[in-house]
Amino acid sequence: MATIHVDGKSYEVNGSENLLQACLSLGIDIPYFCWHPSLGSVGSCRQCAVTQYANADDTRGRLVMSCMTPASDNTFISIEDKEATEFRASIVEFLMTNHPHDCPVCEEGGHCHLQDMTVMTGHDRRRYRFTKRTHYNQELGSFISHEMNRCIACYRCVRYYNDYAGGTDFGVYGSASRVYFGRPESGTLESEFSGNLTEVCPTGVFTDKTHSARYNRKWDMQYAPSVCQGCASGCNISPGERYGEIRRVENRFNGEVNQYFLCDKGRFGTGYVNRSDRPRQPQFRTNGTVTTVSIDQALDQVITTIQSKKVLGIGSPRASLESNFALRELVGQENYSTGMSQKEQNLVELASSIMQTEGIYNPGMREIESYDAVLILGEDLTQTAPRMALSVRQAAKNKAKQMAADRRTQEWLAEPVKRIGQDENSPIYILAATQTRLADIAEGEVVASPNDIARLGFAVAASVIGEAVNGLDDDAKAFAKTIADTLKAAKKPLIIAGTSLQDASIMEAAAQLVQNLGANAGLSLVVPEVNSMGLALFGGLSLEQAFAQDYEAVVIVENDLYRRLPTAQVDAALAKAEEVIVLDHSETATLAKASIVLSAASFAEGDGTVVSQEGRAQRFYQVYDPSYYKPEYAIKESWRWLHAIETGVKGKAISWTLLDDVIESVVRNVPVLEAIQDVAPDAGYRVHGLKIAREPRRYSGRTVIRAPLNVHEPMQPVDTDSALTFSMEGYVGSETKAALVPFAWAPGWNSPQSWNKFQDNVGGHLKGGDSGIRLFDRLVKLPARSYVAPAATVANPDSFRLVPMHHIFASGEFTVKTPAMESRIPTAVFAVGEQDANRLNVQDGQQITVKAGETTISLPVQVIHYLPTGYIGYPIGQAPTVSLAEPVSVAVGA
């Protein structure tokens, strides 16, 4: 700690920070542009100038940049000194000389850090009367709009894109006083994290193109605290709604998970919520005829249909815990399925049990950044857990930070740390089934079959404790020993594995390795969907076990079974049922088989709890009520539909009228999920007697303009399920519990930089703790156990094995239904290695047909020279579902 003196007042601060960060953490406003908590200081904008004095008696002082000055003990500064305020005013005026001053038509207006800072410095008059510098803009793809004339050359964009996110197709180009930020030529930004430019940029140079199609100002949108549904990482988001549409998704800060950044899948992949082909009313479907009906008609028909019948309930890892629990209450535990295939369920349950094992430590996303050696087994993280891949990229920088620390250089001095570190990285080793997007930071990357990855992982585990390694060739043994020695030498080694290659031995190898490394090691396991880990804890039958039973009706909740089992298997299972009742928010192949459809709420229209891959239970909240805009819409959370059906079938009164009622029932009946009651405050929570507003304070004069005629606006719906209100009426401020903060806004801070006002320390954690409860930290630990390496797979020259290949945009169930994603989805292909291509006598683009069980798939070939022999890359999400366990036959097309 250190004591600094600011304008005559003394404060205790973290002495390792710079003055700008220290002052912002104290709630003292200093304007700035180029500095960012995650990017460090470069001192390029000169906007954060303050006057520093030698001691308490010094009256002259000197101007210093607060972002480049350490907050050391007994530092005396003045922010209000006349020289400093005039200097800051002149800087912002110079920065604005070539700015077009186009706030009324700029899509960053009302959300703009530049606006906030110009107001803060008192700059409100334009004296520059000459010709402004102008630039041509670039086409950067379907996600980002580019307006280079608004640039103030803060360098944040290029520092984020290249240095933080590892992009290579974006840069800064200059000639004399003309500086340009963009690509060498127009074209889609290649980074899977490009969308963060919209929040990193303090001006309107980079804006959200998906928002542009249906644009409105920030203060005219309603937000809710939510959780990204794109994968199992559990990133926090703030979806913004206007007129019953999701218009924009912004990052919601969580100091233990995603911090300031999202992947493009999470930011731009929610367009499916707005699709016109969604079921928004209950439907009866008979012989291809679809009839919309009322809520009462639908409930009466469902209750009559399943009364006294054996009903099978199929849940889903993309549905909330509450909805899955409500389904189990309806059909009974013996008739409830998690909605996962046996293979998938075995994998996620293994991941869950490993995380509950004594001696296994599971770090959060942010903590991953602190590890100084990483081994990734079998995961192409950028495709399966992209935000974790960004964290691993930061972990690679720890060696450079240590080198800088050894030279007494503070970590926040971005350029000196970069120069000291040069190309040095902390050791990252990757064993995967394909070359990954993290190859540029990897000390070693090996492409191998799932079986070989598992066996090599076990070899590393054996080498760590000095055991002999058998069954590998000499090169593989040497590589395993190199990795083992590196992990043993590290202060904090991290192992990452997961389910994406559908091989349990890979996760077992990771667990064995972590146990052998000891207490300082961490383990992170990737699972497929937003609530996969929640259902692993919740339990239930697999799809195969459920379909083996006798049943007369089946109720399917938010699940497309055709994505989980082969078509013939699903068709046969549904044909056994007299009635197929589907609750979903999207048109799917499974919903097309339904006789009755109940219009379920998406994450934007309902509340619920999900559990991320680290075991963090988090709650998402309703962003808007669809029936407010169109009363004919009858969209309800699945748990509401199911509870109404249950009470009708069993002849009892409705007991769940609020979300809190369902949570109370879950806690009472599922002990392993008891902690979910602490995830967020209940519906009775208030701040100064007020509920929390979903909308920022509005300064629009639209109602005032019509005041002589009519000042009436329709009454907003009342949210009884949460402590949130619709509209701007309610509390807006930093005293809100973290789980209920819907958006970033504070007086004088309209941009995403206003998260500073909600943090205990700028860039640190939210006041009162970050959102979510880590369930594994509260559960009783299972005894440590040993695992056995698998036997080597014997290659069969007459057959092949399929190996899953994931794509961040193409593999998701709903990204393919999002219009903005269409241009980013690659053509579906089978990938084969060079040796196999020669053996089959096929070339790039030539068609091959793969027969797996009863399923036949024909796709073009992409020859990738490094793929392991005997394996064919299978595009998950872009081809019919098949079993990957058995060998397949291949025929070459014409």
Coordinates of N, CA, C and O in Angstrom, one line a residue, residues 453-602:
I453 N -3.3 -38.8 -28.4 CA -3.3 -37.6 -27.5 C -3.4 -38.1 -26.1 O -2.7 -37.7 -25.2
A454 N -4.4 -39.0 -25.8 CA -4.6 -39.6 -24.5 C -3.3 -40.3 -24.0 O -2.9 -40.2 -22.9
R455 N -2.8 -41.1 -24.9 CA -1.6 -41.9 -24.5 C -0.4 -41.0 -24.2 O 0.4 -41.3 -23.3
L456 N -0.3 -40.0 -25.0 CA 0.8 -39.1 -24.8 C 0.6 -38.3 -23.5 O 1.6 -38.0 -22.7
G457 N -0.7 -38.0 -23.2 CA -1.0 -37.3 -21.9 C -0.6 -38.2 -20.7 O -0.1 -37.7 -19.7
F458 N -0.9 -39.5 -20.8 CA -0.6 -40.4 -19.7 C 1.0 -40.5 -19.6 O 1.5 -40.7 -18.5
A459 N 1.6 -40.4 -20.8 CA 3.1 -40.5 -20.7 C 3.7 -39.3 -20.0 O 4.7 -39.4 -19.3
V460 N 3.1 -38.1 -20.2 CA 3.6 -36.9 -19.5 C 3.4 -37.1 -18.0 O 4.2 -36.8 -17.2
A461 N 2.2 -37.7 -17.6 CA 1.9 -37.9 -16.2 C 2.8 -38.8 -15.6 O 3.3 -38.6 -14.5
A462 N 3.2 -39.9 -16.3 CA 4.2 -40.9 -15.8 C 5.6 -40.2 -15.7 O 6.3 -40.4 -14.7
S463 N 6.0 -39.4 -16.6 CA 7.3 -38.8 -16.6 C 7.4 -37.8 -15.4 O 8.5 -37.6 -14.9
V464 N 6.3 -37.2 -15.0 CA 6.3 -36.2 -13.9 C 6.8 -36.9 -12.6 O 7.5 -36.3 -11.8
I465 N 6.4 -38.1 -12.4 CA 6.7 -38.8 -11.2 C 7.8 -39.8 -11.4 O 8.1 -40.7 -10.6
G466 N 8.5 -39.8 -12.6 CA 9.6 -40.6 -12.8 C 9.3 -42.1 -13.2 O 10.2 -42.9 -13.1
E467 N 8.1 -42.4 -13.6 CA 7.8 -43.7 -14.0 C 8.2 -44.0 -15.4 O 8.3 -43.0 -16.2
A468 N 8.4 -45.2 -15.7 CA 8.8 -45.6 -17.1 C 7.6 -45.4 -18.0 O 6.4 -45.6 -17.7
V469 N 7.8 -45.0 -19.3 CA 6.8 -44.8 -20.3 C 7.0 -45.9 -21.3 O 8.0 -46.1 -21.9
N470 N 5.9 -46.6 -21.5 CA 5.9 -47.8 -22.4 C 4.9 -47.5 -23.6 O 4.0 -46.8 -23.4
G471 N 5.2 -48.2 -24.7 CA 4.3 -48.2 -25.8 C 4.4 -47.0 -26.7 O 3.5 -46.8 -27.6
L472 N 5.4 -46.2 -26.5 CA 5.6 -45.0 -27.4 C 6.9 -45.1 -28.1 O 7.9 -45.7 -27.5
D473 N 7.0 -44.5 -29.2 CA 8.4 -44.5 -29.9 C 9.3 -43.5 -29.1 O 8.8 -42.7 -28.3
D474 N 10.5 -43.5 -29.5 CA 11.5 -42.7 -28.8 C 11.2 -41.2 -28.9 O 11.4 -40.4 -27.9
D475 N 10.8 -40.7 -30.0 CA 10.5 -39.3 -30.2 C 9.4 -38.8 -29.3 O 9.4 -37.8 -28.6
A476 N 8.3 -39.7 -29.2 CA 7.2 -39.3 -28.4 C 7.6 -39.3 -26.9 O 7.1 -38.5 -26.1
K477 N 8.4 -40.3 -26.5 CA 8.9 -40.4 -25.1 C 9.7 -39.1 -24.7 O 9.5 -38.5 -23.7
A478 N 10.5 -38.7 -25.7 CA 11.3 -37.5 -25.4 C 10.5 -36.3 -25.3 O 10.7 -35.4 -24.5
F479 N 9.5 -36.2 -26.2 CA 8.6 -35.0 -26.1 C 7.8 -35.0 -24.8 O 7.6 -34.0 -24.2
A480 N 7.3 -36.2 -24.4 CA 6.6 -36.3 -23.2 C 7.4 -35.9 -22.0 O 7.0 -35.1 -21.1
K481 N 8.7 -36.2 -22.0 CA 9.6 -35.9 -20.9 C 9.9 -34.4 -20.9 O 9.9 -33.7 -19.9
T482 N 10.0 -33.8 -22.1 CA 10.2 -32.3 -22.2 C 9.0 -31.6 -21.6 O 9.2 -30.6 -20.8
I483 N 7.8 -32.0 -21.9 CA 6.6 -31.4 -21.4 C 6.6 -31.6 -19.9 O 6.3 -30.6 -19.1
A484 N 6.9 -32.8 -19.4 CA 6.8 -33.1 -18.0 C 7.8 -32.2 -17.2 O 7.5 -31.6 -16.2
D485 N 9.0 -32.1 -17.7 CA 10.0 -31.3 -17.1 C 9.6 -29.8 -17.0 O 9.8 -29.1 -16.0
T486 N 9.0 -29.3 -18.1 CA 8.5 -27.9 -18.1 C 7.4 -27.7 -17.1 O 7.4 -26.7 -16.4
L487 N 6.5 -28.6 -17.0 CA 5.4 -28.5 -16.0 C 5.9 -28.6 -14.6 O 5.4 -27.8 -13.7
K488 N 6.8 -29.4 -14.4 CA 7.4 -29.6 -13.0 C 8.2 -28.3 -12.6 O 8.2 -27.9 -11.4
A489 N 8.8 -27.7 -13.6 CA 9.6 -26.5 -13.3 C 8.7 -25.2 -13.1 O 9.2 -24.2 -12.5
A490 N 7.5 -25.3 -13.5 CA 6.6 -24.1 -13.5 C 6.1 -23.9 -12.0 O 6.0 -24.9 -11.3
K491 N 5.9 -22.6 -11.7 CA 5.3 -22.3 -10.4 C 3.8 -22.7 -10.3 O 3.3 -23.2 -9.3
K492 N 3.1 -22.5 -11.5 CA 1.7 -22.8 -11.6 C 1.4 -23.4 -12.9 O 1.1 -22.7 -13.9
P493 N 1.5 -24.7 -13.0 CA 1.2 -25.4 -14.3 C -0.3 -25.6 -14.4 O -1.0 -25.8 -13.4
L494 N -0.8 -25.5 -15.7 CA -2.2 -25.7 -15.9 C -2.4 -26.7 -17.0 O -1.7 -26.7 -18.1
I495 N -3.4 -27.6 -16.8 CA -3.8 -28.6 -17.8 C -5.2 -28.3 -18.3 O -6.1 -28.1 -17.5
I496 N -5.4 -28.3 -19.6 CA -6.7 -28.0 -20.2 C -7.1 -29.2 -21.0 O -6.3 -29.6 -21.9
A497 N -8.3 -29.8 -20.8 CA -8.8 -30.9 -21.7 C -10.3 -30.7 -21.8 O -10.8 -29.7 -21.4
G498 N -11.0 -31.7 -22.3 CA -12.4 -31.6 -22.4 C -13.0 -32.7 -23.2 O -12.4 -33.7 -23.5
T499 N -14.2 -32.4 -23.7 CA -15.1 -33.4 -24.3 C -15.1 -33.4 -25.8 O -15.8 -34.2 -26.4
S500 N -14.5 -32.4 -26.4 CA -14.8 -32.2 -27.8 C -14.4 -33.3 -28.7 O -15.0 -33.5 -29.8
L501 N -13.3 -34.1 -28.4 CA -12.9 -35.2 -29.2 C -13.7 -36.5 -28.8 O -13.4 -37.5 -29.4
Q502 N -14.5 -36.4 -27.8 CA -15.4 -37.5 -27.4 C -14.6 -38.7 -27.0 O -14.9 -39.9 -27.3
D503 N -13.5 -38.5 -26.3 CA -12.6 -39.5 -25.8 C -12.4 -39.3 -24.3 O -11.7 -38.4 -23.9
A504 N -13.0 -40.2 -23.5 CA -12.8 -40.0 -22.0 C -11.4 -40.1 -21.5 O -11.0 -39.5 -20.6
S505 N -10.6 -40.9 -22.3 CA -9.2 -41.1 -21.8 C -8.4 -39.8 -21.8 O -7.4 -39.7 -21.0
I506 N -8.8 -38.9 -22.6 CA -8.0 -37.6 -22.7 C -8.2 -36.8 -21.4 O -7.3 -36.3 -20.8
M507 N -9.5 -36.8 -20.9 CA -9.7 -36.1 -19.6 C -9.1 -36.9 -18.4 O -8.6 -36.3 -17.5
E508 N -9.1 -38.2 -18.5 CA -8.5 -39.0 -17.5 C -7.0 -38.8 -17.4 O -6.4 -38.7 -16.3
A509 N -6.4 -38.7 -18.6 CA -5.0 -38.4 -18.6 C -4.7 -37.0 -18.0 O -3.7 -36.8 -17.2
A510 N -5.5 -36.0 -18.3 CA -5.4 -34.7 -17.7 C -5.5 -34.7 -16.2 O -4.7 -34.1 -15.5
A511 N -6.5 -35.5 -15.7 CA -6.7 -35.6 -14.2 C -5.5 -36.3 -13.6 O -5.0 -35.9 -12.5
Q512 N -5.0 -37.4 -14.2 CA -3.9 -38.1 -13.6 C -2.6 -37.2 -13.6 O -1.9 -37.1 -12.6
L513 N -2.5 -36.4 -14.6 CA -1.3 -35.5 -14.7 C -1.4 -34.4 -13.6 O -0.4 -34.1 -12.9
V514 N -2.6 -33.8 -13.4 CA -2.7 -32.8 -12.4 C -2.5 -33.4 -11.0 O -1.8 -32.8 -10.1
Q515 N -3.0 -34.6 -10.7 CA -2.7 -35.3 -9.4 C -1.2 -35.5 -9.2 O -0.7 -35.4 -8.1
N516 N -0.5 -35.9 -10.3 CA 0.9 -36.2 -10.2 C 1.7 -34.9 -10.0 O 2.7 -34.9 -9.3
L517 N 1.2 -33.8 -10.5 CA 1.9 -32.5 -10.4 C 1.8 -31.9 -9.0 O 2.7 -31.2 -8.5
G518 N 0.7 -32.2 -8.3 CA 0.5 -31.7 -7.0 C -0.3 -30.4 -6.8 O -1.0 -30.0 -7.8
A519 N -0.2 -29.8 -5.7 CA -1.1 -28.7 -5.3 C -1.1 -27.5 -6.1 O -2.1 -26.8 -6.2
N520 N 0.0 -27.1 -6.8 CA 0.1 -25.9 -7.5 C -0.6 -26.0 -8.9 O -0.8 -25.0 -9.6
A521 N -0.9 -27.2 -9.3 CA -1.4 -27.4 -10.7 C -2.9 -27.1 -10.7 O -3.6 -27.4 -9.8
G522 N -3.4 -26.7 -11.9 CA -4.8 -26.4 -12.1 C -5.3 -27.3 -13.3 O -4.5 -27.7 -14.1
L523 N -6.6 -27.6 -13.3 CA -7.2 -28.3 -14.3 C -8.5 -27.6 -14.8 O -9.3 -27.3 -13.9
S524 N -8.6 -27.5 -16.1 CA -9.9 -26.9 -16.6 C -10.4 -27.8 -17.7 O -9.6 -28.3 -18.6
L525 N -11.6 -28.2 -17.6 CA -12.2 -29.2 -18.5 C -13.4 -28.5 -19.3 O -14.3 -27.9 -18.7
V526 N -13.3 -28.6 -20.6 CA -14.3 -28.0 -21.5 C -15.5 -28.9 -21.7 O -15.2 -30.1 -22.0
V527 N -16.7 -28.5 -21.5 CA -17.9 -29.3 -21.8 C -18.7 -28.6 -22.9 O -18.5 -27.4 -23.2
P528 N -19.7 -29.3 -23.5 CA -20.2 -28.7 -24.8 C -21.1 -27.5 -24.7 O -21.0 -26.6 -25.5
E529 N -22.1 -27.5 -23.7 CA -23.1 -26.5 -23.8 C -23.3 -25.7 -22.5 O -22.7 -26.0 -21.5
V530 N -24.1 -24.7 -22.6 CA -24.2 -23.7 -21.5 C -24.5 -24.3 -20.2 O -24.1 -23.8 -19.1
N531 N -25.3 -25.4 -20.1 CA -25.7 -26.0 -18.9 C -25.4 -27.5 -18.8 O -26.0 -28.2 -18.1
S532 N -24.4 -27.9 -19.6 CA -23.9 -29.3 -19.6 C -23.5 -29.7 -18.2 O -23.8 -30.8 -17.7
M533 N -22.7 -28.8 -17.5 CA -22.2 -29.2 -16.2 C -23.3 -29.2 -15.2 O -23.3 -30.0 -14.2
G534 N -24.3 -28.3 -15.4 CA -25.5 -28.3 -14.5 C -26.2 -29.7 -14.5 O -26.6 -30.2 -13.5
L535 N -26.4 -30.2 -15.7 CA -27.1 -31.5 -15.9 C -26.3 -32.6 -15.4 O -26.8 -33.6 -15.0
A536 N -25.0 -32.5 -15.5 CA -24.1 -33.6 -15.0 C -24.3 -33.7 -13.5 O -24.3 -34.8 -13.0
L537 N -24.5 -32.6 -12.8 CA -24.7 -32.6 -11.4 C -26.2 -33.0 -11.1 O -26.4 -33.7 -10.1
F538 N -27.1 -32.6 -11.9 CA -28.5 -32.8 -11.7 C -28.8 -34.3 -11.9 O -29.6 -34.9 -11.2
G539 N -28.3 -34.9 -13.0 CA -28.5 -36.4 -13.2 C -29.7 -36.7 -14.0 O -30.6 -35.9 -14.2
G540 N -29.8 -37.9 -14.5 CA -30.9 -38.4 -15.3 C -30.5 -39.4 -16.3 O -29.3 -39.8 -16.4
L541 N -31.4 -40.0 -17.0 CA -31.2 -41.0 -18.0 C -30.6 -40.4 -19.2 O -30.8 -39.2 -19.6
S542 N -29.7 -41.1 -19.9 CA -29.3 -40.7 -21.3 C -30.4 -41.0 -22.3 O -31.5 -41.6 -21.9
L543 N -30.3 -40.4 -23.5 CA -31.4 -40.6 -24.5 C -31.5 -42.1 -24.8 O -32.7 -42.6 -24.9
E544 N -30.4 -42.8 -24.9 CA -30.6 -44.3 -25.3 C -31.3 -45.0 -24.1 O -32.1 -45.9 -24.4
Q545 N -30.9 -44.7 -22.9 CA -31.6 -45.4 -21.8 C -33.1 -45.0 -21.7 O -33.9 -45.9 -21.5
A546 N -33.4 -43.8 -22.0 CA -34.8 -43.3 -22.0 C -35.6 -44.0 -23.1 O -36.7 -44.5 -22.9
F547 N -35.0 -44.0 -24.3 CA -35.8 -44.6 -25.4 C -35.9 -46.1 -25.4 O -36.7 -46.7 -26.1
A548 N -35.1 -46.8 -24.5 CA -35.2 -48.2 -24.3 C -36.5 -48.6 -23.5 O -36.9 -49.7 -23.5
Q549 N -37.1 -47.6 -22.8 CA -38.2 -47.8 -22.0 C -39.5 -47.9 -22.9 O -39.5 -47.5 -24.1
D550 N -40.6 -48.3 -22.3 CA -41.9 -48.2 -22.9 C -42.5 -46.9 -22.5 O -42.4 -46.5 -21.3
Y551 N -43.1 -46.2 -23.4 CA -43.8 -44.9 -23.2 C -44.8 -44.7 -24.2 O -44.8 -45.2 -25.3
E552 N -45.8 -43.8 -23.8 CA -46.9 -43.5 -24.7 C -46.9 -42.1 -25.2 O -47.5 -41.8 -26.2
A553 N -46.2 -41.3 -24.5 CA -46.1 -39.9 -24.9 C -44.7 -39.4 -24.5 O -44.1 -39.9 -23.6
V554 N -44.2 -38.4 -25.2 CA -42.9 -37.8 -24.9 C -42.9 -36.3 -24.9 O -43.6 -35.7 -25.8
V555 N -42.3 -35.7 -23.9 CA -42.3 -34.3 -23.7 C -40.8 -33.9 -23.9 O -40.0 -34.3 -23.1
I556 N -40.5 -33.0 -24.9 CA -39.1 -32.7 -25.2 C -39.0 -31.2 -24.9 O -39.7 -30.4 -25.4
V557 N -38.0 -30.8 -24.1 CA -37.8 -29.4 -23.7 C -36.5 -28.9 -24.2 O -35.4 -29.3 -23.9
E558 N -36.7 -27.9 -25.1 CA -35.5 -27.1 -25.7 C -34.4 -28.0 -26.1 O -33.2 -27.8 -25.7
N559 N -34.7 -29.0 -27.0 CA -33.7 -29.9 -27.4 C -34.0 -30.4 -28.9 O -35.1 -30.8 -29.1
D560 N -33.0 -30.3 -29.7 CA -33.1 -30.9 -31.0 C -32.4 -32.3 -31.0 O -31.2 -32.3 -31.1
L561 N -33.2 -33.3 -30.9 CA -32.6 -34.7 -30.7 C -31.8 -35.1 -31.9 O -30.9 -35.9 -31.8
Y562 N -32.1 -34.5 -33.1 CA -31.4 -34.9 -34.3 C -29.9 -34.4 -34.3 O -29.1 -34.8 -35.1
R563 N -29.6 -33.5 -33.4 CA -28.2 -33.1 -33.2 C -27.5 -34.0 -32.3 O -26.2 -33.8 -32.1
R564 N -28.2 -34.9 -31.7 CA -27.5 -35.8 -30.6 C -27.5 -37.2 -31.0 O -26.6 -38.0 -30.5
L565 N -28.4 -37.7 -31.8 CA -28.4 -39.1 -32.2 C -28.7 -39.2 -33.7 O -29.2 -38.3 -34.3
P566 N -28.3 -40.3 -34.3 CA -28.5 -40.5 -35.8 C -30.0 -40.4 -36.1 O -30.9 -40.7 -35.3
T567 N -30.3 -39.9 -37.3 CA -31.7 -39.6 -37.7 C -32.6 -40.9 -37.5 O -33.7 -40.8 -37.0
A568 N -32.2 -42.0 -38.0 CA -33.0 -43.2 -37.9 C -33.3 -43.6 -36.5 O -34.4 -44.0 -36.2
Q569 N -32.4 -43.4 -35.6 CA -32.6 -43.7 -34.2 C -33.6 -42.8 -33.5 O -34.5 -43.2 -32.8
V570 N -33.6 -41.5 -33.9 CA -34.6 -40.5 -33.3 C -35.9 -40.8 -33.9 O -37.0 -40.8 -33.2
D571 N -36.0 -41.0 -35.2 CA -37.3 -41.3 -35.9 C -37.9 -42.5 -35.2 O -39.2 -42.5 -34.9
A572 N -37.2 -43.5 -35.0 CA -37.8 -44.7 -34.4 C -38.3 -44.4 -32.9 O -39.3 -44.9 -32.5
A573 N -37.5 -43.6 -32.2 CA -37.9 -43.3 -30.8 C -39.2 -42.5 -30.8 O -40.1 -42.7 -30.0
L574 N -39.3 -41.5 -31.7 CA -40.5 -40.6 -31.7 C -41.7 -41.4 -32.2 O -42.8 -41.1 -31.8
A575 N -41.5 -42.4 -33.1 CA -42.6 -43.1 -33.7 C -43.2 -44.0 -32.6 O -44.4 -44.4 -32.7
K576 N -42.5 -44.3 -31.5 CA -43.0 -45.2 -30.5 C -44.1 -44.4 -29.7 O -45.0 -45.0 -29.0
A577 N -44.0 -43.1 -29.7 CA -44.9 -42.3 -28.9 C -46.2 -41.9 -29.6 O -46.2 -41.6 -30.8
E578 N -47.3 -42.0 -28.9 CA -48.6 -41.6 -29.5 C -48.7 -40.1 -29.7 O -49.3 -39.5 -30.6
E579 N -48.0 -39.3 -28.8 CA -48.0 -37.9 -28.8 C -46.6 -37.4 -28.6 O -45.9 -37.9 -27.7
V580 N -46.2 -36.4 -29.4 CA -44.9 -35.8 -29.2 C -45.1 -34.3 -28.9 O -45.7 -33.6 -29.7
I581 N -44.8 -33.9 -27.7 CA -45.0 -32.5 -27.3 C -43.6 -31.9 -27.1 O -42.8 -32.4 -26.4
V582 N -43.4 -30.7 -27.8 CA -42.1 -30.1 -27.8 C -42.3 -28.7 -27.3 O -43.2 -27.9 -27.7
L583 N -41.4 -28.3 -26.3 CA -41.3 -26.9 -25.9 C -40.0 -26.4 -26.4 O -38.9 -26.9 -26.1
D584 N -40.1 -25.3 -27.2 CA -38.8 -24.8 -27.7 C -39.1 -23.3 -28.2 O -40.2 -22.9 -28.4
H585 N -38.0 -22.6 -28.4 CA -38.0 -21.2 -28.9 C -37.5 -21.1 -30.3 O -37.3 -20.0 -30.8
S586 N -37.2 -22.2 -30.9 CA -36.7 -22.2 -32.3 C -37.2 -23.3 -33.1 O -37.5 -24.4 -32.6
E587 N -37.4 -23.1 -34.4 CA -37.8 -24.2 -35.3 C -36.7 -25.1 -35.5 O -35.6 -24.8 -36.0
T588 N -36.9 -26.4 -35.1 CA -35.8 -27.4 -35.2 C -36.4 -28.6 -35.9 O -37.6 -28.7 -36.1
A589 N -35.5 -29.6 -36.3 CA -36.0 -30.8 -36.9 C -36.9 -31.6 -35.9 O -37.8 -32.3 -36.3
T590 N -36.6 -31.5 -34.6 CA -37.4 -32.2 -33.6 C -38.7 -31.5 -33.5 O -39.8 -32.2 -33.4
L591 N -38.8 -30.2 -33.5 CA -40.0 -29.5 -33.3 C -41.0 -29.8 -34.5 O -42.2 -29.9 -34.4
A592 N -40.4 -30.0 -35.7 CA -41.2 -30.4 -36.9 C -41.9 -31.7 -36.7 O -42.9 -32.0 -37.4
K593 N -41.5 -32.6 -35.8 CA -42.1 -33.9 -35.5 C -43.2 -33.8 -34.5 O -43.9 -34.8 -34.2
A594 N -43.4 -32.6 -33.9 CA -44.3 -32.5 -32.7 C -45.8 -32.5 -33.2 O -46.1 -32.0 -34.3
S595 N -46.6 -33.0 -32.3 CA -48.1 -32.9 -32.5 C -48.6 -31.6 -31.8 O -49.6 -31.0 -32.2
I596 N -47.9 -31.3 -30.7 CA -48.2 -30.1 -29.9 C -46.9 -29.3 -29.6 O -45.9 -29.9 -29.2
V597 N -46.9 -28.0 -29.9 CA -45.8 -27.2 -29.7 C -46.1 -26.1 -28.7 O -47.2 -25.4 -28.8
L598 N -45.4 -26.0 -27.6 CA -45.5 -24.9 -26.7 C -44.4 -23.9 -26.8 O -43.2 -24.3 -26.8
S599 N -44.7 -22.7 -27.0 CA -43.8 -21.6 -27.3 C -43.0 -21.2 -26.1 O -43.4 -20.5 -25.2
A600 N -41.7 -21.8 -26.0 CA -40.9 -21.5 -24.9 C -40.1 -20.2 -25.0 O -39.9 -19.7 -26.1
A601 N -39.7 -19.7 -23.9 CA -38.9 -18.4 -23.9 C -37.4 -18.7 -24.2 O -36.9 -19.7 -23.7
S602 N -36.8 -17.9 -24.9 CA -35.4 -17.9 -25.1 C -34.7 -17.3 -23.9 O -35.4 -16.8 -23.0

